[in-house]
Amino acid sequence: MSARETAIAALHSRLVTSLAVRNPAPLVLRGETIPQRIPAGGLVVVRDGEAVEETPILSPLTWQVEHRAEVEITVAGAIPAARSTLLDALLVDVAAAITANRTLGGAVEWAQPGSASFEDIEFEGAAAARAAAIPITLWFTVAGSPLA
């Protein structure tokens, strides 16, 4: 498995474990489309993202990779204040899960959550939803090739 895949899988696993203690717990997925029905605890989707920078380090050849994944959080509900409160709580919990273990169990050298961007979403025939996207920067080093 590549270092990139290991890093993203570790991020997903960390969020699954950390958010499972919430009641109701959000559904945590990786690379899935947003379903029309959002669970009561919310929906968290980890997106693979892209490499932002790849810096070669010579002798022996290694690559310092800065990869930016994204965590999308979506919550639904009829009351706007309740949606905002749940979304804020999930944002805080995601940040706490990452900052409590910056190496994601040794999968990366450092993980850093960024500032969230927000969006209101409407689904036909469903309650309104509010979403936030958080960039998560993952730094790791690989030997030989940035694809390793």
PDB file of C-alpha atoms in Angstrom:
ATOM      1  CA  MET A   1       0.000   0.000   0.000  1.00  0.00           C
ATOM      2  CA  SER A   2       1.348   3.465  -0.852  1.00  0.00           C
ATOM      3  CA  ALA A   3       2.191   6.017   1.828  1.00  0.00           C
ATOM      4  CA  ARG A   4      -0.630   8.232   0.500  1.00  0.00           C
ATOM      5  CA  GLU A   5      -3.188   5.445   0.799  1.00  0.00           C
ATOM      6  CA  THR A   6      -1.891   4.553   4.247  1.00  0.00           C
ATOM      7  CA  ALA A   7      -2.215   8.179   5.370  1.00  0.00           C
ATOM      8  CA  ILE A   8      -5.777   8.633   4.088  1.00  0.00           C
ATOM      9  CA  ALA A   9      -6.895   5.268   5.475  1.00  0.00           C
ATOM     10  CA  ALA A  10      -5.404   6.236   8.857  1.00  0.00           C
ATOM     11  CA  LEU A  11      -7.283   9.559   8.796  1.00  0.00           C
ATOM     12  CA  HIS A  12     -10.541   7.748   8.020  1.00  0.00           C
ATOM     13  CA  SER A  13      -9.920   5.150  10.735  1.00  0.00           C
ATOM     14  CA  ARG A  14      -9.071   7.843  13.296  1.00  0.00           C
ATOM     15  CA  LEU A  15     -12.331   9.669  12.585  1.00  0.00           C
ATOM     16  CA  VAL A  16     -14.411   6.459  12.685  1.00  0.00           C
ATOM     17  CA  THR A  17     -12.975   5.582  16.094  1.00  0.00           C
ATOM     18  CA  SER A  18     -13.107   9.082  17.595  1.00  0.00           C
ATOM     19  CA  LEU A  19     -16.615   9.984  16.422  1.00  0.00           C
ATOM     20  CA  ALA A  20     -18.150   6.615  17.394  1.00  0.00           C
ATOM     21  CA  VAL A  21     -18.527   7.849  20.996  1.00  0.00           C
ATOM     22  CA  ARG A  22     -21.032  10.558  19.983  1.00  0.00           C
ATOM     23  CA  ASN A  23     -24.716   9.857  20.544  1.00  0.00           C
ATOM     24  CA  PRO A  24     -26.049   9.572  17.941  1.00  0.00           C
ATOM     25  CA  ALA A  25     -22.818   8.814  16.128  1.00  0.00           C
ATOM     26  CA  PRO A  26     -22.304  10.247  12.639  1.00  0.00           C
ATOM     27  CA  LEU A  27     -21.855   7.959   9.679  1.00  0.00           C
ATOM     28  CA  VAL A  28     -18.178   8.196   8.626  1.00  0.00           C
ATOM     29  CA  LEU A  29     -17.439   7.231   5.008  1.00  0.00           C
ATOM     30  CA  ARG A  30     -14.581   7.570   2.574  1.00  0.00           C
ATOM     31  CA  GLY A  31     -15.020   8.774  -0.994  1.00  0.00           C
ATOM     32  CA  GLU A  32     -18.796   8.250  -1.088  1.00  0.00           C
ATOM     33  CA  THR A  33     -21.520  10.463  -2.511  1.00  0.00           C
ATOM     34  CA  ILE A  34     -23.832  12.222  -0.094  1.00  0.00           C
ATOM     35  CA  PRO A  35     -27.041  10.203   0.341  1.00  0.00           C
ATOM     36  CA  GLN A  36     -30.418  11.934   0.238  1.00  0.00           C
ATOM     37  CA  ARG A  37     -31.033  11.021   3.870  1.00  0.00           C
ATOM     38  CA  ILE A  38     -28.509  12.332   6.348  1.00  0.00           C
ATOM     39  CA  PRO A  39     -28.284  10.294   9.591  1.00  0.00           C
ATOM     40  CA  ALA A  40     -29.389  12.046  12.791  1.00  0.00           C
ATOM     41  CA  GLY A  41     -25.782  12.228  14.008  1.00  0.00           C
ATOM     42  CA  GLY A  42     -24.579  13.715  10.735  1.00  0.00           C
ATOM     43  CA  LEU A  43     -22.466  12.470   7.859  1.00  0.00           C
ATOM     44  CA  VAL A  44     -18.670  12.699   7.643  1.00  0.00           C
ATOM     45  CA  VAL A  45     -16.980  11.904   4.316  1.00  0.00           C
ATOM     46  CA  VAL A  46     -13.208  11.723   3.908  1.00  0.00           C
ATOM     47  CA  ARG A  47     -12.126  12.762   0.402  1.00  0.00           C
ATOM     48  CA  ASP A  48      -8.713  11.657  -0.919  1.00  0.00           C
ATOM     49  CA  GLY A  49      -7.708  15.133  -2.087  1.00  0.00           C
ATOM     50  CA  GLU A  50      -4.430  15.803  -3.875  1.00  0.00           C
ATOM     51  CA  ALA A  51      -0.719  16.283  -3.398  1.00  0.00           C
ATOM     52  CA  VAL A  52       0.077  19.952  -2.886  1.00  0.00           C
ATOM     53  CA  GLU A  53       3.861  19.744  -2.889  1.00  0.00           C
ATOM     54  CA  GLU A  54       6.468  17.049  -3.448  1.00  0.00           C
ATOM     55  CA  THR A  55       9.989  17.992  -2.414  1.00  0.00           C
ATOM     56  CA  PRO A  56      12.894  15.709  -3.335  1.00  0.00           C
ATOM     57  CA  ILE A  57      15.557  15.026  -0.721  1.00  0.00           C
ATOM     58  CA  LEU A  58      18.733  13.594  -2.244  1.00  0.00           C
ATOM     59  CA  SER A  59      21.132  10.888  -1.064  1.00  0.00           C
ATOM     60  CA  PRO A  60      19.278   8.623  -0.719  1.00  0.00           C
ATOM     61  CA  LEU A  61      16.385   9.835  -2.837  1.00  0.00           C
ATOM     62  CA  THR A  62      13.272  10.413  -0.747  1.00  0.00           C
ATOM     63  CA  TRP A  63      10.278  12.674  -1.218  1.00  0.00           C
ATOM     64  CA  GLN A  64       8.678  14.919   1.400  1.00  0.00           C
ATOM     65  CA  VAL A  65       5.007  14.968   0.373  1.00  0.00           C
ATOM     66  CA  GLU A  66       2.408  17.501   1.459  1.00  0.00           C
ATOM     67  CA  HIS A  67      -0.983  15.987   0.683  1.00  0.00           C
ATOM     68  CA  ARG A  68      -4.277  17.774   1.266  1.00  0.00           C
ATOM     69  CA  ALA A  69      -7.245  15.522   1.996  1.00  0.00           C
ATOM     70  CA  GLU A  70     -10.679  16.927   2.764  1.00  0.00           C
ATOM     71  CA  VAL A  71     -13.243  16.041   5.389  1.00  0.00           C
ATOM     72  CA  GLU A  72     -16.815  16.982   4.513  1.00  0.00           C
ATOM     73  CA  ILE A  73     -19.366  17.152   7.315  1.00  0.00           C
ATOM     74  CA  THR A  74     -23.079  17.382   6.552  1.00  0.00           C
ATOM     75  CA  VAL A  75     -25.909  17.677   9.068  1.00  0.00           C
ATOM     76  CA  ALA A  76     -29.651  17.924   8.458  1.00  0.00           C
ATOM     77  CA  GLY A  77     -32.636  19.127  10.411  1.00  0.00           C
ATOM     78  CA  ALA A  78     -35.657  21.376  10.284  1.00  0.00           C
ATOM     79  CA  ILE A  79     -34.286  23.941  12.753  1.00  0.00           C
ATOM     80  CA  PRO A  80     -31.356  26.054  11.485  1.00  0.00           C
ATOM     81  CA  ALA A  81     -29.945  26.645  14.991  1.00  0.00           C
ATOM     82  CA  ALA A  82     -29.890  22.899  15.699  1.00  0.00           C
ATOM     83  CA  ARG A  83     -28.069  22.238  12.412  1.00  0.00           C
ATOM     84  CA  SER A  84     -25.478  24.886  13.223  1.00  0.00           C
ATOM     85  CA  THR A  85     -24.964  23.542  16.750  1.00  0.00           C
ATOM     86  CA  LEU A  86     -24.479  19.936  15.574  1.00  0.00           C
ATOM     87  CA  LEU A  87     -22.166  21.006  12.756  1.00  0.00           C
ATOM     88  CA  ASP A  88     -20.057  23.068  15.149  1.00  0.00           C
ATOM     89  CA  ALA A  89     -19.798  20.156  17.599  1.00  0.00           C
ATOM     90  CA  LEU A  90     -18.670  17.800  14.822  1.00  0.00           C
ATOM     91  CA  LEU A  91     -16.088  20.317  13.605  1.00  0.00           C
ATOM     92  CA  VAL A  92     -14.655  20.558  17.118  1.00  0.00           C
ATOM     93  CA  ASP A  93     -14.624  16.749  17.467  1.00  0.00           C
ATOM     94  CA  VAL A  94     -12.867  16.235  14.114  1.00  0.00           C
ATOM     95  CA  ALA A  95     -10.191  18.777  15.024  1.00  0.00           C
ATOM     96  CA  ALA A  96      -9.753  17.184  18.464  1.00  0.00           C
ATOM     97  CA  ALA A  97      -9.432  13.697  16.943  1.00  0.00           C
ATOM     98  CA  ILE A  98      -6.622  14.853  14.662  1.00  0.00           C
ATOM     99  CA  THR A  99      -4.762  17.043  17.145  1.00  0.00           C
ATOM    100  CA  ALA A 100      -4.852  14.293  19.784  1.00  0.00           C
ATOM    101  CA  ASN A 101      -2.781  12.058  17.485  1.00  0.00           C
ATOM    102  CA  ARG A 102      -0.958  14.193  14.902  1.00  0.00           C
ATOM    103  CA  THR A 103       0.854  11.195  13.392  1.00  0.00           C
ATOM    104  CA  LEU A 104      -2.394   9.240  12.893  1.00  0.00           C
ATOM    105  CA  GLY A 105      -0.850   6.228  14.571  1.00  0.00           C
ATOM    106  CA  GLY A 106       2.465   6.620  12.745  1.00  0.00           C
ATOM    107  CA  ALA A 107       0.984   6.819   9.230  1.00  0.00           C
ATOM    108  CA  VAL A 108       2.167  10.423   8.727  1.00  0.00           C
ATOM    109  CA  GLU A 109       4.751  12.736  10.195  1.00  0.00           C
ATOM    110  CA  TRP A 110       2.179  15.460  10.885  1.00  0.00           C
ATOM    111  CA  ALA A 111      -1.535  16.069  10.288  1.00  0.00           C
ATOM    112  CA  GLN A 112      -2.980  19.573  10.418  1.00  0.00           C
ATOM    113  CA  PRO A 113      -6.667  20.517  10.097  1.00  0.00           C
ATOM    114  CA  GLY A 114      -7.350  23.831   8.361  1.00  0.00           C
ATOM    115  CA  SER A 115     -10.225  26.284   8.505  1.00  0.00           C
ATOM    116  CA  ALA A 116     -13.640  25.097   7.377  1.00  0.00           C
ATOM    117  CA  SER A 117     -15.702  26.459   4.514  1.00  0.00           C
ATOM    118  CA  PHE A 118     -19.493  26.304   4.872  1.00  0.00           C
ATOM    119  CA  GLU A 119     -22.446  25.680   2.576  1.00  0.00           C
ATOM    120  CA  ASP A 120     -26.204  25.328   2.948  1.00  0.00           C
ATOM    121  CA  ILE A 121     -27.591  22.368   0.991  1.00  0.00           C
ATOM    122  CA  GLU A 122     -31.139  21.565  -0.046  1.00  0.00           C
ATOM    123  CA  PHE A 123     -32.341  18.161  -1.185  1.00  0.00           C
ATOM    124  CA  GLU A 124     -35.646  17.800  -2.968  1.00  0.00           C
ATOM    125  CA  GLY A 125     -38.174  16.272  -0.573  1.00  0.00           C
ATOM    126  CA  ALA A 126     -35.795  16.275   2.419  1.00  0.00           C
ATOM    127  CA  ALA A 127     -34.960  18.559   5.325  1.00  0.00           C
ATOM    128  CA  ALA A 128     -32.445  21.311   4.692  1.00  0.00           C
ATOM    129  CA  ALA A 129     -28.818  20.552   5.467  1.00  0.00           C
ATOM    130  CA  ARG A 130     -25.697  22.471   6.392  1.00  0.00           C
ATOM    131  CA  ALA A 131     -22.229  21.331   5.369  1.00  0.00           C
ATOM    132  CA  ALA A 132     -18.624  22.199   6.076  1.00  0.00           C
ATOM    133  CA  ALA A 133     -15.440  21.133   4.316  1.00  0.00           C
ATOM    134  CA  ILE A 134     -12.182  20.972   6.259  1.00  0.00           C
ATOM    135  CA  PRO A 135      -8.835  20.659   4.485  1.00  0.00           C
ATOM    136  CA  ILE A 136      -6.555  18.241   6.330  1.00  0.00           C
ATOM    137  CA  THR A 137      -2.895  18.565   5.378  1.00  0.00           C
ATOM    138  CA  LEU A 138      -0.897  15.355   5.742  1.00  0.00           C
ATOM    139  CA  TRP A 139       2.919  15.382   5.616  1.00  0.00           C
ATOM    140  CA  PHE A 140       4.843  12.169   4.999  1.00  0.00           C
ATOM    141  CA  THR A 141       8.126  11.003   3.490  1.00  0.00           C
ATOM    142  CA  VAL A 142       8.471   8.242   0.892  1.00  0.00           C
ATOM    143  CA  ALA A 143      11.468   6.574  -0.721  1.00  0.00           C
ATOM    144  CA  GLY A 144      12.173   6.508  -4.439  1.00  0.00           C
ATOM    145  CA  SER A 145       9.006   8.061  -5.882  1.00  0.00           C
ATOM    146  CA  PRO A 146       6.149  10.289  -4.706  1.00  0.00           C
ATOM    147  CA  LEU A 147       3.850   7.431  -5.716  1.00  0.00           C
ATOM    148  CA  ALA A 148       5.501   4.948  -3.342  1.00  0.00           C
TER     149      ALA A 148
END
